[in-house]
């Protein structure tokens, strides 16, 4: 054999050897490409296959948003907070996968370069990963037992994909532990286990975007773009070529809506805290989101309706939507950043805009507000004018520093007028000049929350004209609903935003004035009911309590308080449109809340919203219990030290 022939034979052997080992790499890369393609295709289908409403994602407060992602995603704050044991198990799985990130990178790299390059797995980091593998196995077994054996009602029906993902996670952890601590790298068993691990990994890539586990990728994004407080209704497009009526069709969903819909982990926390659902109503925030998801994936057209839902042409029943109190409880517990409230209210708006609402109470509310005197109670302006005249309220003429906005609650409700009078006493003790409008019109809050954007726009336009004419720069309101609409919703209107008006709730105003007020102490025990729009909507929980403590009052907190408060039942225009018919299957929300507050043993209830005492007093009357229900303005006025004349 010549030297040339020997060299050629050696080259052939080398090529064959290379082909033998390259087969592993070819199979690996083939699996990687196929699974990555399926992964990306499914993601695209779920997020971008249909046109979205051009609503820009928020990009303010980047630092706060990033911190929220760290707190809620990496530290799993919300997950652990509301369900500690289950939350810790869930967090352990996530932290385990973070710990496994480098292990997975090495595994993928070995697949690319070939198994012949494999080296024994030793060192501190592989051992550290092995510890986390044990933790993840324990956590997955615990979660699986809960999901498939205990089967809590909030989780709903058993999901096949959940079972598959749980099984694959167990396989990933077990195969790593076997190859790390038992099998030698050179053995065929090691290679077989390595391939089982690989196939399981790529199977996860295929299954995750097709299941609720897509939240692993989307939740951090949804949480980053989530509203800091309860989500607000989006402004309608003013583009002449875009006939924007609210959320009518699936094409009206924004990118944030689509993110939310696909980020749902189906945990049921939102429904578990929803006052409408807890009291026996049919509204389920979880079901709303999942129905939106189904309709989107099945190329649905119309989102919600009455007859349309019965005939299968739409996905969500209007009866469910109009039970919502817009209290934000669902959003406050959602671990994946879903904004339920804005979607529900926007769906209401779409139904009303198209005239597809058959609820007589809603129609009556709109009719009442459209007619003179233009407030949801339909009470004559004379009632307000008599109050102003009898109590000698100063009239705002533009020279004063502060406009005291009475709103419908303080203008026409008997208790509300007492709150207005008390607030006048407090304002008179300050050095701030103030006044009220000689004639007020409803800000339109009930109309917008019930879905009538046209009526709201008319009322807002009229009020903005008055505020501009009077030169108003600062507003104080005793109503969280009015405060919210003037401080959030109105700022979506360019003409109002240009006025740069500062809006303050009276609890913050009084709390700021405490150093200038001389208060007498009263060793009394009271319970404070947090209004939803104040605690969750505006993030104000400390100021009312500071006022009560300044008066010497001991606060007995109900089970649900602060940002975890339970709604009185009036929000979302329910004060005017709720179905009051008694049913053995339903408990009135205000009755449920009153029983909870009464259970503290307090002698009186403090409130900071004109809606709440109406609802709580109604519940007190039904229970035959006499209990003082006082606004913090009344409590402050009662404790003002008498002036020496």
Coordinates of C-alpha atoms in Angstrom, one line a residue:
X1 CA 0.0 0.0 0.0
X2 CA 1.4 3.3 -1.0
X3 CA 1.7 6.3 1.3
X4 CA -1.0 8.1 -0.8
X5 CA -3.4 5.1 -0.4
X6 CA -2.8 4.9 3.3
X7 CA -3.4 8.6 3.7
X8 CA -6.7 8.3 1.7
X9 CA -7.8 5.4 3.9
X10 CA -7.1 7.3 7.1
X11 CA -9.1 10.3 5.7
X12 CA -12.1 8.1 4.9
X13 CA -12.0 6.7 8.4
X14 CA -11.8 10.2 9.8
X15 CA -14.8 11.4 7.7
X16 CA -16.8 8.4 8.7
X17 CA -16.0 9.0 12.3
X18 CA -17.0 12.6 12.0
X19 CA -20.2 11.5 10.3
X20 CA -20.9 9.1 13.1
X21 CA -20.6 11.8 15.8
X22 CA -22.2 14.5 13.7
X23 CA -25.4 12.5 13.5
X24 CA -26.0 13.3 17.2
X25 CA -25.5 17.0 16.4
X26 CA -27.7 16.8 13.3
X27 CA -30.6 15.2 15.3
X28 CA -30.1 17.7 18.1
X29 CA -30.0 20.7 15.8
X30 CA -33.0 19.4 13.9
X31 CA -35.0 19.0 17.1
X32 CA -33.9 22.5 18.2
X33 CA -35.0 24.1 14.9
X34 CA -38.3 22.3 14.7
X35 CA -39.3 23.1 18.3
X36 CA -38.1 26.7 18.0
X37 CA -40.1 27.1 14.8
X38 CA -43.3 25.7 16.5
X39 CA -42.6 27.9 19.5
X40 CA -42.3 31.1 17.5
X41 CA -45.2 30.2 15.2
X42 CA -47.6 29.7 18.2
X43 CA -46.4 32.8 19.9
X44 CA -47.0 34.8 16.7
X45 CA -50.5 33.2 16.3
X46 CA -51.5 34.1 19.8
X47 CA -50.1 37.6 19.9
X48 CA -49.8 39.0 16.4
X49 CA -52.0 37.1 13.9
X50 CA -54.8 39.7 14.2
X51 CA -54.7 43.5 14.0
X52 CA -54.6 45.3 17.3
X53 CA -56.1 48.7 18.3
X54 CA -53.3 51.2 18.2
X55 CA -53.1 52.0 21.9
X56 CA -49.5 52.7 22.9
X57 CA -48.0 50.8 25.8
X58 CA -47.2 53.1 28.7
X59 CA -43.5 54.0 29.0
X60 CA -43.5 56.2 32.1
X61 CA -42.0 55.5 35.5
X62 CA -39.5 52.9 34.1
X63 CA -37.7 52.5 37.4
X64 CA -41.0 51.7 39.3
X65 CA -42.0 49.3 36.6
X66 CA -38.7 47.4 36.7
X67 CA -38.9 47.2 40.5
X68 CA -42.4 45.8 40.2
X69 CA -41.1 43.1 37.8
X70 CA -38.4 42.2 40.3
X71 CA -40.8 42.2 43.2
X72 CA -43.6 40.3 41.6
X73 CA -41.8 38.1 39.1
X74 CA -38.4 37.2 40.6
X75 CA -39.4 37.5 44.3
X76 CA -43.0 36.2 43.6
X77 CA -44.4 38.7 46.1
X78 CA -48.1 38.5 45.0
X79 CA -48.0 34.7 44.5
X80 CA -46.7 34.1 48.0
X81 CA -48.7 36.9 49.6
X82 CA -52.2 35.6 48.9
X83 CA -51.6 31.9 49.1
X84 CA -48.5 31.4 51.2
X85 CA -48.0 27.6 51.0
X86 CA -49.0 27.2 47.4
X87 CA -47.2 30.4 46.5
X88 CA -43.9 29.2 48.0
X89 CA -44.2 25.9 46.0
X90 CA -44.8 27.9 42.8
X91 CA -41.9 30.2 43.6
X92 CA -39.6 27.3 44.3
X93 CA -40.3 25.9 40.8
X94 CA -39.5 29.3 39.2
X95 CA -36.4 29.9 41.3
X96 CA -35.3 26.4 40.4
X97 CA -35.5 27.1 36.7
X98 CA -33.5 30.3 37.3
X99 CA -30.9 28.2 39.0
X100 CA -31.0 25.8 36.1
X101 CA -30.4 28.5 33.5
X102 CA -26.7 27.9 33.2
X103 CA -27.1 24.1 33.3
X104 CA -29.5 24.3 30.4
X105 CA -27.1 26.5 28.5
X106 CA -24.3 24.0 28.9
X107 CA -26.7 21.2 27.9
X108 CA -27.6 22.9 24.7
X109 CA -24.0 23.8 24.0
X110 CA -23.0 20.1 24.4
X111 CA -25.7 19.2 21.9
X112 CA -24.2 21.5 19.4
X113 CA -20.6 20.4 19.7
X114 CA -21.4 16.7 20.2
X115 CA -21.7 14.2 23.0
X116 CA -18.1 13.0 22.5
X117 CA -17.0 16.3 24.1
X118 CA -19.0 15.5 27.3
X119 CA -17.0 15.7 30.6
X120 CA -17.9 14.5 34.1
X121 CA -20.4 16.8 35.8
X122 CA -18.6 18.0 39.0
X123 CA -18.0 21.3 40.8
X124 CA -20.0 23.5 43.1
X125 CA -22.5 24.9 40.6
X126 CA -23.7 21.4 39.4
X127 CA -24.2 20.5 43.0
X128 CA -26.0 23.7 43.7
X129 CA -28.3 22.9 40.7
X130 CA -28.8 19.4 42.0
X131 CA -30.1 20.8 45.3
X132 CA -32.6 22.9 43.4
X133 CA -33.6 19.9 41.3
X134 CA -34.7 18.2 44.6
X135 CA -36.6 21.3 45.6
X136 CA -38.4 21.6 42.3
X137 CA -39.4 17.9 42.4
X138 CA -40.9 18.4 45.9
X139 CA -42.7 21.5 44.7
X140 CA -44.1 19.9 41.6
X141 CA -45.4 16.9 43.5
X142 CA -47.1 19.3 46.0
X143 CA -48.6 21.4 43.3
X144 CA -49.7 18.4 41.3
X145 CA -51.4 16.8 44.3
X146 CA -53.3 20.0 44.9
X147 CA -54.2 20.4 41.2
X148 CA -55.2 16.8 40.4
X149 CA -56.2 15.3 43.8
X150 CA -57.5 18.2 46.0
X151 CA -58.8 20.1 42.9
X152 CA -59.7 23.5 44.5
X153 CA -62.8 25.0 42.8
X154 CA -61.0 28.3 41.7
X155 CA -58.7 26.3 39.5
X156 CA -61.5 25.0 37.4
X157 CA -61.4 21.9 35.2
X158 CA -58.3 19.7 35.0
X159 CA -56.0 20.7 32.2
X160 CA -54.2 18.0 30.2
X161 CA -51.4 20.4 29.3
X162 CA -50.9 21.2 33.0
X163 CA -50.4 17.5 33.6
X164 CA -48.0 17.1 30.7
X165 CA -45.9 20.2 31.8
X166 CA -45.7 18.9 35.4
X167 CA -44.6 15.5 34.1
X168 CA -41.9 17.0 31.8
X169 CA -40.6 19.2 34.6
X170 CA -40.2 16.0 36.8
X171 CA -38.4 14.3 33.9
X172 CA -36.0 17.2 33.5
X173 CA -35.1 17.3 37.2
X174 CA -34.8 13.5 37.5
X175 CA -32.6 13.1 34.4
X176 CA -30.3 15.8 35.6
X177 CA -29.9 14.2 39.0
X178 CA -29.3 10.7 37.5
X179 CA -26.6 12.0 35.1
X180 CA -25.1 14.2 37.8
X181 CA -24.9 11.7 40.6
X182 CA -25.3 8.2 39.3
X183 CA -24.3 7.4 35.7
X184 CA -20.7 7.8 34.3
X185 CA -20.4 10.1 31.3
X186 CA -19.0 7.4 29.0
X187 CA -21.9 5.0 29.5
X188 CA -24.8 4.4 27.1
X189 CA -27.3 4.9 29.9
X190 CA -25.9 8.4 30.4
X191 CA -26.4 9.2 26.8
X192 CA -29.9 7.8 26.7
X193 CA -30.8 9.9 29.8
X194 CA -29.2 12.9 28.2
X195 CA -31.5 12.4 25.2
X196 CA -34.6 12.0 27.4
X197 CA -33.7 15.3 29.0
X198 CA -33.2 16.9 25.6
X199 CA -36.5 15.7 24.2
X200 CA -38.3 16.8 27.4
X201 CA -36.7 20.2 27.1
X202 CA -37.8 20.7 23.5
X203 CA -41.2 19.3 24.2
X204 CA -41.6 22.1 26.8
X205 CA -40.8 24.6 24.1
X206 CA -43.7 23.2 22.0
X207 CA -46.3 22.9 24.8
X208 CA -45.7 26.0 26.8
X209 CA -47.0 28.5 24.2
X210 CA -50.1 26.3 23.6
X211 CA -51.1 26.3 27.3
X212 CA -51.6 28.5 30.3
X213 CA -47.9 28.2 30.9
X214 CA -47.3 30.9 28.3
X215 CA -47.6 33.1 31.4
X216 CA -44.0 32.2 32.1
X217 CA -43.0 34.4 29.2
X218 CA -45.8 37.0 29.1
X219 CA -46.4 37.7 32.8
X220 CA -43.2 39.8 33.2
X221 CA -44.2 41.9 30.2
X222 CA -47.8 42.3 31.3
X223 CA -46.7 43.2 34.9
X224 CA -44.2 45.8 33.5
X225 CA -47.0 47.5 31.5
X226 CA -49.7 47.1 34.2
X227 CA -51.3 50.2 35.7
X228 CA -49.9 51.1 39.1
X229 CA -53.4 51.3 40.5
X230 CA -56.8 50.0 39.2
X231 CA -56.8 50.2 35.4
X232 CA -58.6 53.0 33.7
X233 CA -60.8 53.0 30.6
X234 CA -58.9 53.9 27.5
X235 CA -59.7 57.1 25.6
X236 CA -61.6 56.4 22.4
X237 CA -59.8 57.2 19.1
X238 CA -60.6 60.6 17.7
X239 CA -59.5 59.6 14.2
X240 CA -62.2 60.3 11.7
X241 CA -61.3 57.1 9.8
X242 CA -61.7 55.1 13.0
X243 CA -65.2 54.6 14.2
X244 CA -64.2 53.8 17.8
X245 CA -67.2 52.7 19.9
X246 CA -65.3 50.8 22.6
X247 CA -64.6 47.1 22.7
X248 CA -67.1 45.6 20.3
X249 CA -65.1 43.2 18.1
X250 CA -62.0 41.3 18.8
X251 CA -60.2 43.6 16.4
X252 CA -60.7 46.3 19.1
X253 CA -58.3 44.6 21.5
X254 CA -55.1 46.5 22.2
X255 CA -51.7 44.8 22.4
X256 CA -51.9 45.0 26.2
X257 CA -55.3 43.4 26.1
X258 CA -53.9 40.5 24.0
X259 CA -50.9 40.2 26.4
X260 CA -53.3 40.0 29.3
X261 CA -55.6 37.5 27.7
X262 CA -52.7 35.1 26.9
X263 CA -50.9 35.6 30.2
X264 CA -53.7 34.2 32.3
X265 CA -52.5 31.4 34.6
X266 CA -56.0 30.3 35.3
X267 CA -55.4 30.4 39.1
X268 CA -58.9 31.8 39.8
X269 CA -57.6 34.3 42.4
X270 CA -59.5 37.1 40.7
X271 CA -62.8 35.3 40.9
X272 CA -62.2 34.3 44.5
X273 CA -62.0 37.9 45.6
X274 CA -64.7 39.4 43.2
X275 CA -67.5 40.8 45.4
X276 CA -70.1 40.1 42.7
X277 CA -69.0 36.4 42.5
X278 CA -68.5 35.9 46.2
X279 CA -72.0 37.1 46.9
X280 CA -73.5 34.6 44.4
X281 CA -73.4 36.5 41.1
X282 CA -72.5 35.0 37.8
X283 CA -69.6 37.3 37.0
X284 CA -66.2 35.6 37.0
X285 CA -63.3 37.8 36.0
X286 CA -61.3 34.6 35.2
X287 CA -64.0 33.4 32.9
X288 CA -64.2 36.8 31.2
X289 CA -60.4 36.6 30.4
X290 CA -60.6 33.0 29.3
X291 CA -63.6 33.6 27.1
X292 CA -61.7 36.5 25.4
X293 CA -58.8 34.1 24.9
X294 CA -61.0 31.4 23.3
X295 CA -62.8 33.9 21.1
X296 CA -59.5 35.4 20.0
X297 CA -57.9 32.0 19.2
X298 CA -61.0 30.9 17.3
X299 CA -61.1 34.0 15.2
X300 CA -64.3 35.3 16.8
X301 CA -65.9 38.6 15.6
X302 CA -68.3 40.1 18.2
X303 CA -67.0 39.9 21.8
X304 CA -70.1 40.4 23.9
X305 CA -73.9 40.6 23.7
X306 CA -77.2 39.3 24.8
X307 CA -79.0 37.4 22.1
X308 CA -75.6 37.0 20.3
X309 CA -74.2 35.0 23.2
X310 CA -77.3 32.8 23.4
X311 CA -77.0 32.1 19.7
X312 CA -73.2 31.4 19.9
X313 CA -72.2 34.5 17.9
X314 CA -70.5 36.2 20.8
X315 CA -68.5 35.0 23.8
X316 CA -69.4 37.1 26.9
X317 CA -72.9 37.7 28.3
X318 CA -73.8 41.3 29.0
X319 CA -75.5 40.3 32.3
X320 CA -72.1 39.3 33.6
X321 CA -70.4 42.5 32.5
X322 CA -73.0 44.7 34.2
X323 CA -72.5 43.0 37.6
X324 CA -68.9 44.4 37.8
X325 CA -68.3 47.0 40.6
X326 CA -65.1 48.2 39.0
X327 CA -63.6 47.8 42.5
X328 CA -60.2 46.5 41.2
X329 CA -60.1 43.5 43.7
X330 CA -59.4 41.2 40.8
X331 CA -56.4 43.2 39.6
X332 CA -55.0 43.6 43.1
X333 CA -54.5 39.8 43.4
X334 CA -53.7 38.8 39.9
X335 CA -50.1 37.4 39.8
X336 CA -49.6 38.0 36.0
X337 CA -50.6 41.7 35.7
X338 CA -54.0 41.3 34.0
X339 CA -56.2 44.4 33.9
X340 CA -59.7 43.1 34.1
X341 CA -61.6 46.3 35.0
X342 CA -60.7 48.3 31.9
X343 CA -61.7 45.5 29.6
X344 CA -65.0 44.9 31.3
X345 CA -65.9 48.6 31.3
X346 CA -64.8 48.9 27.7
X347 CA -67.0 46.0 26.8
X348 CA -69.9 47.8 28.5
X349 CA -69.1 50.9 26.5
X350 CA -69.2 48.9 23.2
X351 CA -72.6 47.4 24.1
X352 CA -74.1 50.7 25.0
X353 CA -72.7 52.4 21.9
X354 CA -74.3 49.9 19.7
X355 CA -77.6 49.9 21.6
X356 CA -77.4 46.3 22.6
X357 CA -78.3 46.6 26.3
X358 CA -81.6 45.3 27.5
X359 CA -81.3 46.2 31.2
X360 CA -84.1 48.6 32.2
X361 CA -82.2 50.0 35.2
X362 CA -79.3 51.1 32.9
X363 CA -81.7 52.7 30.5
X364 CA -83.4 54.5 33.4
X365 CA -80.1 55.8 34.7
X366 CA -79.2 57.2 31.3
X367 CA -82.6 58.8 30.9
X368 CA -82.4 60.4 34.3
X369 CA -79.0 61.8 33.6
X370 CA -79.9 63.1 30.2
X371 CA -82.9 65.1 31.5
X372 CA -82.8 68.2 33.7
X373 CA -81.5 68.5 36.4
X374 CA -78.8 66.2 35.0
X375 CA -77.8 64.0 37.9
X376 CA -78.2 60.3 38.6
X377 CA -80.6 60.9 41.4
X378 CA -82.9 63.1 39.4
X379 CA -83.1 65.5 42.3
X380 CA -83.7 69.2 41.6
X381 CA -80.9 71.7 41.8
X382 CA -83.0 73.5 44.5
X383 CA -81.8 70.9 47.1
X384 CA -78.2 71.9 46.5
X385 CA -78.9 75.6 46.3
X386 CA -80.8 75.5 49.6
X387 CA -77.8 73.8 51.3
X388 CA -75.4 76.5 49.9
X389 CA -77.7 79.3 51.1
X390 CA -78.5 77.8 54.5
X391 CA -74.9 77.0 55.4
X392 CA -73.5 80.1 53.7
X393 CA -71.0 78.3 51.5
X394 CA -68.8 80.9 49.7
X395 CA -69.2 80.9 45.9
X396 CA -66.1 80.3 43.8
X397 CA -65.3 83.3 41.6
X398 CA -61.8 82.5 40.4
X399 CA -60.0 84.5 43.1
X400 CA -59.9 81.7 45.7
X401 CA -57.2 79.1 45.9
X402 CA -59.4 76.0 46.1
X403 CA -62.6 74.8 44.6
X404 CA -64.6 72.5 46.9
X405 CA -66.4 70.1 44.5
X406 CA -69.6 68.8 46.2
X407 CA -70.5 66.3 43.5
X408 CA -73.9 64.7 43.4
X409 CA -73.4 62.7 46.6
X410 CA -72.8 65.8 48.8
X411 CA -75.3 67.9 46.9
X412 CA -78.5 65.7 47.0
X413 CA -78.1 62.9 49.6
X414 CA -79.1 63.9 53.1
X415 CA -76.0 62.4 54.7
X416 CA -73.9 63.8 52.0
X417 CA -75.1 67.3 52.8
X418 CA -74.1 66.7 56.4
X419 CA -70.6 65.7 55.2
X420 CA -70.4 68.9 53.0
X421 CA -71.3 71.0 56.1
X422 CA -68.7 69.3 58.2
X423 CA -66.1 69.8 55.5
X424 CA -67.0 73.5 55.4
X425 CA -66.2 73.7 59.1
X426 CA -62.8 72.1 58.5
X427 CA -62.0 74.4 55.5
X428 CA -62.9 77.4 57.6
X429 CA -60.3 76.5 60.2
X430 CA -57.6 76.6 57.5
X431 CA -56.0 79.7 56.0
X432 CA -56.9 78.6 52.5
X433 CA -59.4 80.5 50.5
X434 CA -62.1 78.4 48.9
X435 CA -65.5 78.3 47.4
X436 CA -68.1 76.1 45.6
X437 CA -69.6 76.5 42.2
X438 CA -73.0 78.3 42.3
X439 CA -74.4 75.5 40.1
X440 CA -72.8 72.1 39.6
X441 CA -73.6 69.4 37.0
X442 CA -72.7 65.8 37.3
X443 CA -69.2 65.0 36.2
X444 CA -70.5 62.0 34.3
X445 CA -68.9 59.2 36.4
X446 CA -72.0 56.9 36.6
X447 CA -72.6 57.3 32.9
X448 CA -69.1 56.4 31.9
X449 CA -68.8 53.4 34.3
X450 CA -72.2 52.2 32.9
X451 CA -70.9 52.5 29.4
X452 CA -72.5 55.7 28.0
X453 CA -69.5 57.4 26.5
X454 CA -71.6 59.9 24.6
X455 CA -73.4 61.2 27.7
X456 CA -70.2 61.3 29.7
X457 CA -68.5 63.3 26.9
X458 CA -71.4 65.8 26.9
X459 CA -71.3 66.3 30.7
X460 CA -67.5 66.5 30.7
X461 CA -67.4 69.1 28.0
X462 CA -69.9 71.3 29.9
X463 CA -68.0 71.0 33.1
X464 CA -64.6 71.6 31.6
X465 CA -66.0 74.8 30.1
X466 CA -67.1 76.0 33.5
X467 CA -63.7 75.1 35.1
X468 CA -61.9 76.9 32.4
X469 CA -64.1 79.9 32.7
X470 CA -63.7 80.1 36.5
X471 CA -59.9 79.6 36.3
X472 CA -59.9 76.6 38.6
X473 CA -56.5 75.3 39.5
X474 CA -57.1 73.1 42.6
X475 CA -60.1 70.9 43.4
X476 CA -60.9 69.1 46.6
X477 CA -63.6 66.4 46.6
X478 CA -65.0 64.2 49.3
X479 CA -65.9 61.5 46.7
X480 CA -63.3 59.0 45.5
X481 CA -65.5 58.4 42.4
X482 CA -65.5 62.1 41.4
X483 CA -61.8 62.4 42.4
X484 CA -60.9 59.5 40.1
X485 CA -62.9 60.7 37.1
X486 CA -61.5 64.3 37.5
X487 CA -58.0 63.2 38.1
X488 CA -57.8 60.3 35.7
X489 CA -60.5 60.0 33.1
X490 CA -60.8 63.8 32.4
X491 CA -57.0 64.0 31.7
X492 CA -57.7 61.9 28.6
X493 CA -59.4 65.0 27.2
X494 CA -56.9 67.4 25.8
X495 CA -58.8 70.6 26.8
X496 CA -58.9 69.5 30.4
X497 CA -55.3 68.2 30.5
X498 CA -54.2 71.7 29.3
X499 CA -55.8 73.3 32.4
X500 CA -53.4 71.3 34.6
X501 CA -55.9 71.1 37.5
X502 CA -54.7 69.4 40.7
X503 CA -57.4 67.2 42.2
X504 CA -57.2 66.0 45.9
X505 CA -59.4 63.8 47.9
X506 CA -60.5 65.3 51.2
X507 CA -58.7 62.6 53.3
X508 CA -55.3 63.7 52.0
X509 CA -56.2 67.4 52.4
X510 CA -57.3 67.0 56.0
X511 CA -54.3 64.8 56.8
X512 CA -52.0 67.5 55.4
X513 CA -53.9 70.1 57.5
X514 CA -53.6 68.2 60.8
X515 CA -50.6 70.2 62.1
X516 CA -52.8 73.4 61.7
X517 CA -55.9 72.0 63.3
X518 CA -56.5 71.8 67.0
X519 CA -58.3 68.6 67.7
X520 CA -59.8 67.3 70.9
X521 CA -59.2 63.6 71.7
X522 CA -62.0 61.1 72.0
X523 CA -61.1 57.6 73.2
X524 CA -63.5 55.8 71.0
X525 CA -63.2 52.6 69.1
X526 CA -64.3 52.7 65.4
X527 CA -63.9 50.5 62.3
X528 CA -62.7 52.2 59.1
X529 CA -64.2 50.9 55.8
X530 CA -61.8 51.6 52.9
X531 CA -63.6 52.7 49.8
X532 CA -62.4 50.7 46.8
X533 CA -61.9 53.7 44.6
X534 CA -59.8 55.4 47.3
X535 CA -57.7 52.4 48.5
X536 CA -57.1 50.6 45.3
X537 CA -58.0 53.2 42.7
X538 CA -56.1 56.1 44.2
X539 CA -53.8 54.2 46.6
X540 CA -54.9 56.2 49.7
X541 CA -55.1 54.2 52.8
X542 CA -52.9 55.9 55.4
X543 CA -54.4 59.4 55.4
X544 CA -57.9 58.5 56.7
X545 CA -56.3 56.4 59.5
X546 CA -54.0 59.3 60.4
X547 CA -57.0 61.5 60.8
X548 CA -58.8 59.1 63.0
X549 CA -55.8 58.6 65.2
X550 CA -55.3 62.3 65.5
X551 CA -58.8 62.4 67.0
X552 CA -57.8 59.8 69.5
X553 CA -59.8 57.1 67.9
X554 CA -58.7 53.4 68.1
X555 CA -59.2 51.6 64.8
X556 CA -60.6 48.1 64.8
X557 CA -59.7 46.7 61.3
X558 CA -62.1 44.3 59.6
X559 CA -60.6 41.2 57.9
X560 CA -60.5 42.9 54.5
X561 CA -59.0 46.4 54.8
X562 CA -56.5 48.7 53.2
X563 CA -55.9 47.7 49.6
X564 CA -57.5 44.3 50.3
X565 CA -60.8 46.0 51.2
X566 CA -64.2 44.5 50.3
X567 CA -66.5 46.6 48.2
X568 CA -69.7 48.1 49.7
X569 CA -71.5 47.3 46.5
X570 CA -72.0 50.8 45.0
X571 CA -69.1 51.1 42.5
X572 CA -69.2 50.7 38.7
X573 CA -72.6 52.5 38.8
X574 CA -74.1 49.6 40.8
X575 CA -75.6 52.1 43.2
X576 CA -78.1 52.9 40.4
X577 CA -78.2 49.8 38.2
X578 CA -77.8 46.8 40.6
X579 CA -80.5 44.2 40.7
X580 CA -82.0 44.4 44.2
X581 CA -84.2 41.3 43.9
X582 CA -83.7 38.9 46.7
X583 CA -82.6 35.4 45.9
X584 CA -81.7 32.5 48.1
X585 CA -78.6 31.9 46.0
X586 CA -77.4 35.4 46.3
X587 CA -76.3 37.6 49.2
X588 CA -76.2 41.4 48.9
X589 CA -72.7 42.7 48.8
X590 CA -73.4 45.6 51.2
X591 CA -74.9 43.1 53.7
X592 CA -71.8 41.0 53.5
X593 CA -69.5 43.9 54.0
X594 CA -71.5 45.4 56.9
X595 CA -71.5 42.0 58.7
X596 CA -67.7 41.9 58.4
X597 CA -67.3 45.5 59.7
X598 CA -69.8 45.0 62.5
X599 CA -67.9 41.8 63.5
X600 CA -65.0 44.0 64.7
X601 CA -67.0 45.0 67.7
X602 CA -66.7 48.7 66.9
X603 CA -69.4 51.1 68.0
X604 CA -69.2 53.1 64.8
X605 CA -68.0 53.0 61.2
X606 CA -65.8 55.6 59.6
X607 CA -66.0 56.1 55.8
X608 CA -64.5 58.4 53.2
X609 CA -67.0 58.2 50.3
X610 CA -70.6 59.4 50.0
X611 CA -71.6 56.0 48.3
X612 CA -70.4 53.8 51.2
X613 CA -72.7 55.1 54.0
X614 CA -75.7 54.7 51.7
X615 CA -74.9 51.0 51.2
X616 CA -73.8 50.3 54.7
X617 CA -76.8 52.1 56.3
X618 CA -79.1 50.1 54.1
X619 CA -77.4 46.9 55.4
X620 CA -77.6 48.1 59.0
X621 CA -81.3 48.8 58.6
X622 CA -81.9 45.3 57.2
X623 CA -80.1 43.7 60.1
X624 CA -81.9 45.8 62.7
X625 CA -78.6 47.2 64.0
X626 CA -78.2 50.9 64.9
X627 CA -74.7 52.0 64.3
X628 CA -73.2 55.5 63.6
X629 CA -71.7 55.7 60.1
X630 CA -69.6 58.9 59.8
X631 CA -67.4 60.4 57.2
X632 CA -63.9 61.4 58.2
X633 CA -64.9 65.0 57.6
X634 CA -67.7 64.7 60.1
X635 CA -65.4 63.0 62.6
X636 CA -62.8 65.8 62.2
X637 CA -65.4 68.5 62.6
X638 CA -66.7 66.9 65.7
X639 CA -63.2 67.0 67.2
X640 CA -62.3 70.5 66.3
X641 CA -61.6 72.5 69.5
X642 CA -64.1 75.2 69.9
X643 CA -62.8 78.7 69.0
X644 CA -62.7 81.2 71.8
X645 CA -64.6 84.3 70.6

